[in-house]
Short mmCIF file of C-alpha atoms in Angstrom, two decimals:
data_model
loop_
_atom_site.label_atom_id
_atom_site.label_comp_id
_atom_site.label_asym_id
_atom_site.label_seq_id
_atom_site.Cartn_x
_atom_site.Cartn_y
_atom_site.Cartn_z
CA UNK L 875 -13.48 17.56 47.00
CA UNK L 876 -14.19 14.06 45.68
CA UNK L 877 -15.88 15.55 42.60
CA UNK L 878 -12.84 17.74 41.94
CA UNK L 879 -10.52 14.73 42.08
CA UNK L 880 -12.81 12.79 39.75
CA UNK L 881 -12.88 15.69 37.30
CA UNK L 882 -9.08 15.97 37.38
CA UNK L 883 -8.74 12.23 36.85
CA UNK L 884 -11.02 12.43 33.82
CA UNK L 885 -9.02 15.32 32.34
CA UNK L 886 -5.77 13.43 32.85
CA UNK L 887 -7.23 10.27 31.26
CA UNK L 888 -8.45 12.19 28.21
CA UNK L 889 -5.11 13.96 27.84
CA UNK L 890 -3.16 10.73 28.08
CA UNK L 891 -5.35 9.24 25.35
CA UNK L 892 -4.23 12.07 23.10
CA UNK L 893 -7.61 13.67 22.47
CA UNK L 894 -7.28 16.79 24.65
CA UNK L 895 -4.62 18.90 22.94
CA UNK L 896 -5.99 18.82 19.38
CA UNK L 897 -8.95 17.50 17.47
CA UNK L 898 -10.21 18.18 13.93
CA UNK L 899 -12.64 21.08 13.90
CA UNK L 900 -14.27 20.15 10.59
CA UNK L 901 -14.51 17.25 8.13
CA UNK L 902 -11.17 15.60 7.32
CA UNK L 903 -10.34 14.86 3.68
CA UNK L 904 -8.50 11.59 3.04
CA UNK L 905 -6.86 12.00 -0.36
CA UNK L 906 -6.55 8.62 -2.07
CA UNK L 907 -4.26 8.29 -5.12
CA UNK L 908 -6.49 5.62 -6.67
CA UNK L 909 -9.96 5.14 -8.08
CA UNK L 910 -12.94 3.82 -6.16
CA UNK L 911 -13.24 0.12 -5.42
CA UNK L 912 -9.62 -0.95 -5.02
CA UNK L 913 -7.95 -1.92 -1.77
CA UNK L 914 -6.49 1.57 -1.21
CA UNK L 915 -9.93 3.14 -1.53
CA UNK L 916 -11.75 0.45 0.47
CA UNK L 917 -9.28 0.44 3.36
CA UNK L 918 -9.40 4.25 3.52
CA UNK L 919 -13.16 3.97 3.91
CA UNK L 920 -12.71 1.46 6.72
CA UNK L 921 -10.49 3.96 8.51
CA UNK L 922 -13.01 6.77 7.91
CA UNK L 923 -15.86 4.72 9.36
CA UNK L 924 -14.15 3.63 12.56
CA UNK L 925 -12.26 6.87 13.11
CA UNK L 926 -15.63 8.62 13.20
CA UNK L 927 -16.99 6.06 15.67
CA UNK L 928 -14.00 6.62 17.95
CA UNK L 929 -13.65 10.39 17.68
CA UNK L 930 -16.99 11.72 16.42
CA UNK L 931 -15.14 13.47 13.57
CA UNK L 932 -16.39 13.18 9.97
CA UNK L 933 -13.98 11.87 7.34
CA UNK L 934 -14.46 11.90 3.58
CA UNK L 935 -12.49 9.89 1.01
CA UNK L 936 -11.44 11.92 -2.02
CA UNK L 937 -10.29 9.87 -5.01
CA UNK L 938 -7.56 11.68 -6.98
CA UNK L 939 -5.86 9.07 -9.13
CA UNK L 940 -3.47 9.73 -12.00
CA UNK L 941 0.17 10.57 -12.79
CA UNK L 942 1.55 7.77 -10.58
CA UNK L 943 -0.11 9.28 -7.50
CA UNK L 944 1.44 12.72 -7.97
CA UNK L 945 -1.94 14.44 -8.50
CA UNK L 946 -3.06 13.36 -5.03
CA UNK L 947 0.37 14.00 -3.50
CA UNK L 948 0.54 17.55 -4.88
CA UNK L 949 -2.93 18.25 -3.52
CA UNK L 950 -1.77 17.35 -0.02
CA UNK L 951 1.56 19.16 -0.29
CA UNK L 952 -0.34 22.36 -1.08
CA UNK L 953 -2.90 21.89 1.71
CA UNK L 954 -2.81 23.73 5.02
CA UNK L 955 -0.88 21.80 7.72
CA UNK L 956 -3.93 21.81 9.98
CA UNK L 957 -4.65 18.07 10.16
CA UNK L 958 -7.74 18.27 7.96
CA UNK L 959 -6.13 16.87 4.81
CA UNK L 960 -3.78 13.94 4.39
CA UNK L 961 -2.62 11.51 1.73
CA UNK L 962 -3.35 7.82 2.26
CA UNK L 963 -1.46 5.18 0.34
CA UNK L 964 1.68 3.14 -0.11
CA UNK L 965 5.03 3.72 -1.80
CA UNK L 966 3.71 5.99 -4.56
CA UNK L 967 5.52 9.18 -3.58
CA UNK L 968 8.81 7.27 -3.47
CA UNK L 969 8.31 5.40 -6.74
CA UNK L 970 7.19 8.56 -8.58
CA UNK L 971 10.39 10.29 -7.49
CA UNK L 972 12.63 7.41 -8.56
CA UNK L 973 10.83 7.31 -11.91
CA UNK L 974 11.49 11.04 -12.44
CA UNK L 975 7.80 11.95 -12.36
CA UNK L 976 8.27 14.22 -9.33
CA UNK L 977 11.22 15.98 -7.74
CA UNK L 978 10.24 14.95 -4.19
CA UNK L 979 9.82 11.76 -2.17
CA UNK L 980 8.50 10.90 1.31
CA UNK L 981 10.68 13.63 2.86
CA UNK L 982 8.37 16.29 1.36
CA UNK L 983 5.70 15.15 3.84
CA UNK L 984 5.34 14.60 7.56
CA UNK L 985 4.65 10.93 8.09
CA UNK L 986 1.75 9.83 10.22
CA UNK L 987 1.01 6.29 11.37
CA UNK L 988 0.69 3.19 9.21
CA UNK L 989 -2.75 1.59 9.27
CA UNK L 990 -2.74 -1.59 7.16
CA UNK L 991 -0.54 -3.89 5.09
CA UNK L 992 -1.01 -5.67 1.78
CA UNK L 993 1.67 -8.18 0.74
CA UNK L 994 3.86 -7.13 -2.16
CA UNK L 995 1.86 -7.70 -5.32
CA UNK L 996 1.82 -11.27 -6.51
CA UNK L 997 2.41 -12.40 -10.10
CA UNK L 998 -0.40 -14.18 -11.93
CA UNK L 999 -0.60 -16.08 -15.22
CA UNK L 1000 -3.27 -17.87 -17.24
CA UNK L 1001 -3.00 -21.61 -16.47
CA UNK L 1002 -3.93 -22.43 -20.06
CA UNK L 1003 -0.49 -21.05 -20.96
CA UNK L 1004 1.66 -21.70 -17.87
CA UNK L 1005 1.09 -24.03 -14.95
CA UNK L 1006 3.77 -22.73 -12.59
CA UNK L 1007 6.82 -20.50 -12.16
CA UNK L 1008 9.28 -22.95 -13.71
CA UNK L 1009 7.18 -23.29 -16.85
CA UNK L 1010 6.81 -19.52 -17.18
CA UNK L 1011 10.55 -18.89 -16.80
CA UNK L 1012 11.36 -21.63 -19.31
CA UNK L 1013 8.97 -20.06 -21.83
CA UNK L 1014 10.46 -16.60 -21.23
CA UNK L 1015 13.99 -17.89 -21.81
CA UNK L 1016 12.88 -19.61 -24.99
CA UNK L 1017 11.38 -16.36 -26.33
CA UNK L 1018 13.40 -13.45 -24.88
CA UNK L 1019 11.47 -10.17 -24.83
CA UNK L 1020 8.32 -11.68 -26.33
CA UNK L 1021 6.20 -12.60 -23.32
CA UNK L 1022 4.03 -9.65 -22.26
CA UNK L 1023 3.90 -8.45 -18.65
CA UNK L 1024 1.44 -5.67 -17.92
CA UNK L 1025 2.38 -2.83 -15.58
CA UNK L 1026 2.35 0.95 -15.27
CA UNK L 1027 5.69 2.21 -16.52
CA UNK L 1028 7.52 3.96 -13.69
CA UNK L 1029 5.08 2.75 -11.03
CA UNK L 1030 5.35 0.29 -8.13
CA UNK L 1031 4.87 -2.85 -10.22
CA UNK L 1032 7.28 -1.64 -12.91
CA UNK L 1033 10.28 -1.86 -10.59
CA UNK L 1034 8.93 -5.08 -9.10
CA UNK L 1035 8.97 -6.76 -12.53
CA UNK L 1036 12.39 -5.31 -13.38
CA UNK L 1037 13.84 -6.92 -10.26
CA UNK L 1038 12.08 -10.20 -11.05
CA UNK L 1039 13.54 -10.24 -14.55
CA UNK L 1040 17.05 -9.59 -13.24
CA UNK L 1041 16.91 -12.34 -10.64
CA UNK L 1042 15.17 -14.86 -12.92
CA UNK L 1043 17.52 -14.14 -15.80
CA UNK L 1044 14.73 -13.39 -18.27
CA UNK L 1045 13.53 -10.51 -20.44
CA UNK L 1046 9.84 -9.61 -20.75
CA UNK L 1047 7.93 -7.12 -22.87
CA UNK L 1048 6.67 -4.58 -20.32
CA UNK L 1049 3.45 -2.98 -21.52
CA UNK L 1050 1.57 -0.13 -19.83
CA UNK L 1051 -1.85 -1.72 -19.79
CA UNK L 1052 -4.00 0.72 -17.82
CA UNK L 1053 -6.31 -0.12 -14.92
CA UNK L 1054 -6.58 -3.39 -13.02
CA UNK L 1055 -9.73 -4.26 -14.95
CA UNK L 1056 -7.86 -3.71 -18.23
CA UNK L 1057 -5.05 -5.99 -17.05
CA UNK L 1058 -7.51 -8.71 -16.12
CA UNK L 1059 -9.22 -8.49 -19.51
CA UNK L 1060 -5.81 -8.80 -21.15
CA UNK L 1061 -5.02 -11.87 -19.06
CA UNK L 1062 -8.34 -13.59 -19.74
CA UNK L 1063 -8.10 -12.88 -23.46
CA UNK L 1064 -4.58 -14.29 -23.67
CA UNK L 1065 -3.03 -10.99 -24.79
CA UNK L 1066 -1.06 -10.72 -21.55
CA UNK L 1067 1.26 -13.44 -20.26
CA UNK L 1068 1.84 -12.20 -16.71
CA UNK L 1069 0.05 -9.75 -14.44
CA UNK L 1070 1.18 -8.32 -11.09
CA UNK L 1071 -1.79 -7.78 -8.82
CA UNK L 1072 -3.18 -7.44 -5.33
CA UNK L 1073 -5.00 -10.48 -4.00
CA UNK L 1074 -8.31 -8.62 -3.69
CA UNK L 1075 -8.36 -8.08 -7.46
CA UNK L 1076 -7.39 -11.62 -8.39
CA UNK L 1077 -8.91 -13.92 -5.77
CA UNK L 1078 -12.10 -14.68 -7.72
CA UNK L 1079 -10.09 -15.67 -10.79
CA UNK L 1080 -7.85 -17.86 -8.65
CA UNK L 1081 -10.89 -19.55 -7.13
CA UNK L 1082 -12.40 -20.20 -10.55
CA UNK L 1083 -9.16 -21.59 -11.96
CA UNK L 1084 -8.76 -18.80 -14.52
CA UNK L 1085 -5.55 -17.52 -12.87
CA UNK L 1086 -2.66 -19.27 -11.20
CA UNK L 1087 -0.25 -17.46 -8.86
CA UNK L 1088 3.44 -17.81 -9.69
CA UNK L 1089 4.51 -16.51 -6.29
CA UNK L 1090 4.71 -13.60 -3.89
CA UNK L 1091 7.92 -11.54 -3.45
CA UNK L 1092 7.96 -11.52 0.35
CA UNK L 1093 10.36 -12.86 2.96
CA UNK L 1094 7.74 -15.23 4.35
CA UNK L 1095 4.18 -16.36 3.68
CA UNK L 1096 1.44 -14.21 5.15
CA UNK L 1097 -1.74 -15.73 6.56
CA UNK L 1098 -3.79 -13.67 4.09
CA UNK L 1099 -2.33 -15.60 1.14
CA UNK L 1100 -0.64 -18.52 2.87
CA UNK L 1101 -1.48 -20.84 -0.02
CA UNK L 1102 0.73 -18.81 -2.43
CA UNK L 1103 4.44 -19.75 -2.22
CA UNK L 1104 7.10 -17.09 -1.97
CA UNK L 1105 9.58 -16.70 -4.80
CA UNK L 1106 12.37 -17.44 -2.32
CA UNK L 1107 10.87 -20.86 -1.68
CA UNK L 1108 11.11 -21.51 -5.40
CA UNK L 1109 14.72 -20.46 -5.83
CA UNK L 1110 14.23 -16.81 -6.90
CA UNK L 1111 15.61 -14.50 -4.19
CA UNK L 1112 13.02 -11.78 -4.80
CA UNK L 1113 11.86 -9.79 -1.75
CA UNK L 1114 10.06 -6.58 -2.67
CA UNK L 1115 8.52 -3.86 -0.47
CA UNK L 1116 5.06 -4.67 0.84
CA UNK L 1117 2.24 -2.21 0.40
CA UNK L 1118 2.22 -0.52 3.82
CA UNK L 1119 -0.60 2.01 3.91
CA UNK L 1120 0.49 5.16 5.73
CA UNK L 1121 -0.73 8.71 6.30
CA UNK L 1122 1.24 11.55 4.68
CA UNK L 1123 0.59 15.07 5.98
CA UNK L 1124 1.78 18.49 4.79
CA UNK L 1125 5.38 19.00 5.91
CA UNK L 1126 4.71 21.65 8.58
CA UNK L 1127 1.97 19.69 10.37
CA UNK L 1128 2.42 20.05 14.17
CA UNK L 1129 3.43 17.02 16.25
CA UNK L 1130 0.24 17.14 18.32
CA UNK L 1131 -1.82 16.48 15.20
CA UNK L 1132 0.31 13.48 14.28
CA UNK L 1133 -0.07 12.19 17.85
CA UNK L 1134 -3.87 12.45 17.58
CA UNK L 1135 -3.86 10.26 14.49
CA UNK L 1136 -1.49 7.76 16.08
CA UNK L 1137 -3.88 7.43 18.99
CA UNK L 1138 -6.88 7.02 16.69
CA UNK L 1139 -5.20 4.15 14.83
CA UNK L 1140 -4.08 2.54 18.08
CA UNK L 1141 -7.63 2.70 19.41
CA UNK L 1142 -8.89 1.20 16.17
CA UNK L 1143 -6.49 -1.73 16.51
CA UNK L 1144 -8.25 -2.60 19.79
CA UNK L 1145 -11.65 -2.93 18.11
CA UNK L 1146 -12.31 -6.47 16.79
CA UNK L 1147 -14.92 -5.19 14.35
CA UNK L 1148 -12.45 -2.71 12.84
CA UNK L 1149 -9.81 -5.40 12.45
CA UNK L 1150 -12.35 -7.66 10.79
CA UNK L 1151 -13.36 -4.87 8.41
CA UNK L 1152 -9.73 -4.48 7.30
CA UNK L 1153 -9.48 -8.22 6.70
CA UNK L 1154 -12.67 -8.16 4.63
CA UNK L 1155 -10.96 -5.94 2.05
CA UNK L 1156 -8.19 -8.59 1.88
CA UNK L 1157 -5.65 -6.59 3.84
CA UNK L 1158 -3.92 -7.04 7.18
CA UNK L 1159 -4.22 -4.70 10.17
CA UNK L 1160 -0.76 -3.24 10.71
CA UNK L 1161 0.26 -0.39 12.99
CA UNK L 1162 3.48 1.61 12.85
CA UNK L 1163 4.08 4.85 14.70
CA UNK L 1164 4.84 7.97 12.68
CA UNK L 1165 8.56 7.61 13.45
CA UNK L 1166 8.61 3.96 12.39
CA UNK L 1167 6.58 4.78 9.28
CA UNK L 1168 9.23 7.30 8.26
CA UNK L 1169 12.00 4.73 8.76
CA UNK L 1170 10.00 2.24 6.74
CA UNK L 1171 9.58 4.69 3.86
CA UNK L 1172 13.30 5.45 3.92
CA UNK L 1173 14.10 1.75 3.57
CA UNK L 1174 11.57 1.27 0.77
CA UNK L 1175 12.84 4.32 -1.10
CA UNK L 1176 16.37 2.89 -0.97
CA UNK L 1177 15.11 -0.36 -2.53
CA UNK L 1178 13.34 1.41 -5.41
CA UNK L 1179 16.40 3.60 -5.99
CA UNK L 1180 18.73 0.61 -6.07
CA UNK L 1181 16.57 -1.20 -8.63
CA UNK L 1182 16.27 1.90 -10.83
CA UNK L 1183 20.00 2.57 -10.64
CA UNK L 1184 20.81 -1.03 -11.60
CA UNK L 1185 18.69 -0.68 -14.74
CA UNK L 1186 20.60 2.45 -15.78
CA UNK L 1187 24.01 0.78 -15.48
#
């Protein structure tokens, strides 16, 4: 009788942890809308590593960059809703829709949990040209439309810079400059005046004194980049959506599959080594449930839409 009770207790414990009802039956493909080596790719690989340790399931990262993330997004939309394929990233499906690249946004997917956060991309300049935000704005006002800011037209940073220009009362020459490495080359060569970027891509240049950060468009300073002032602190009321990295599944994915992934991420957040691995790719561990992730995407989509609409007026 005692053995029966122990067996029942074990079954109940497993079920409550969310691993009894469903589990991947084969390798899971994490579709990443970015090339290898960036923070999206690296954090996806952190998830793959520790999700396997927790569940025993194999995960593979599939890089499918291009067309503002729509290549990766379309691949997931067309996948079977069986939990073996999901999109991993931030904001791209919403921005691509606002930009007119796609006819769908986050509502075309079933949201899973959020796994990590990167502060909204910071703005960097070459200190040989500009020492701080005030000096950059003064130069931009002196030469309207002449200072070059590199971006990807219609992408996340495009709307970020548009909002910055509106609030700072300046006009910049927005140039589609290609990859992060291309932007950095442009900055170092003096061809580019301002670059939006993630800290992981710019930290070495900050440390060497080749870049200076103008500010970060967040409500408050984050520990990850606590030495970079917010724009609000400097008199520019710019608060832009952070890069919250969430899981996007095919629309008809069953709830039990979403619950399994929520539990995996929650278990991961209890592992100090997993949290440290996220921090090592210059990101912050950050959990949201699937429901809260969907609310978050709705709020972010509204911000992008508002900025785009204001440009059209």
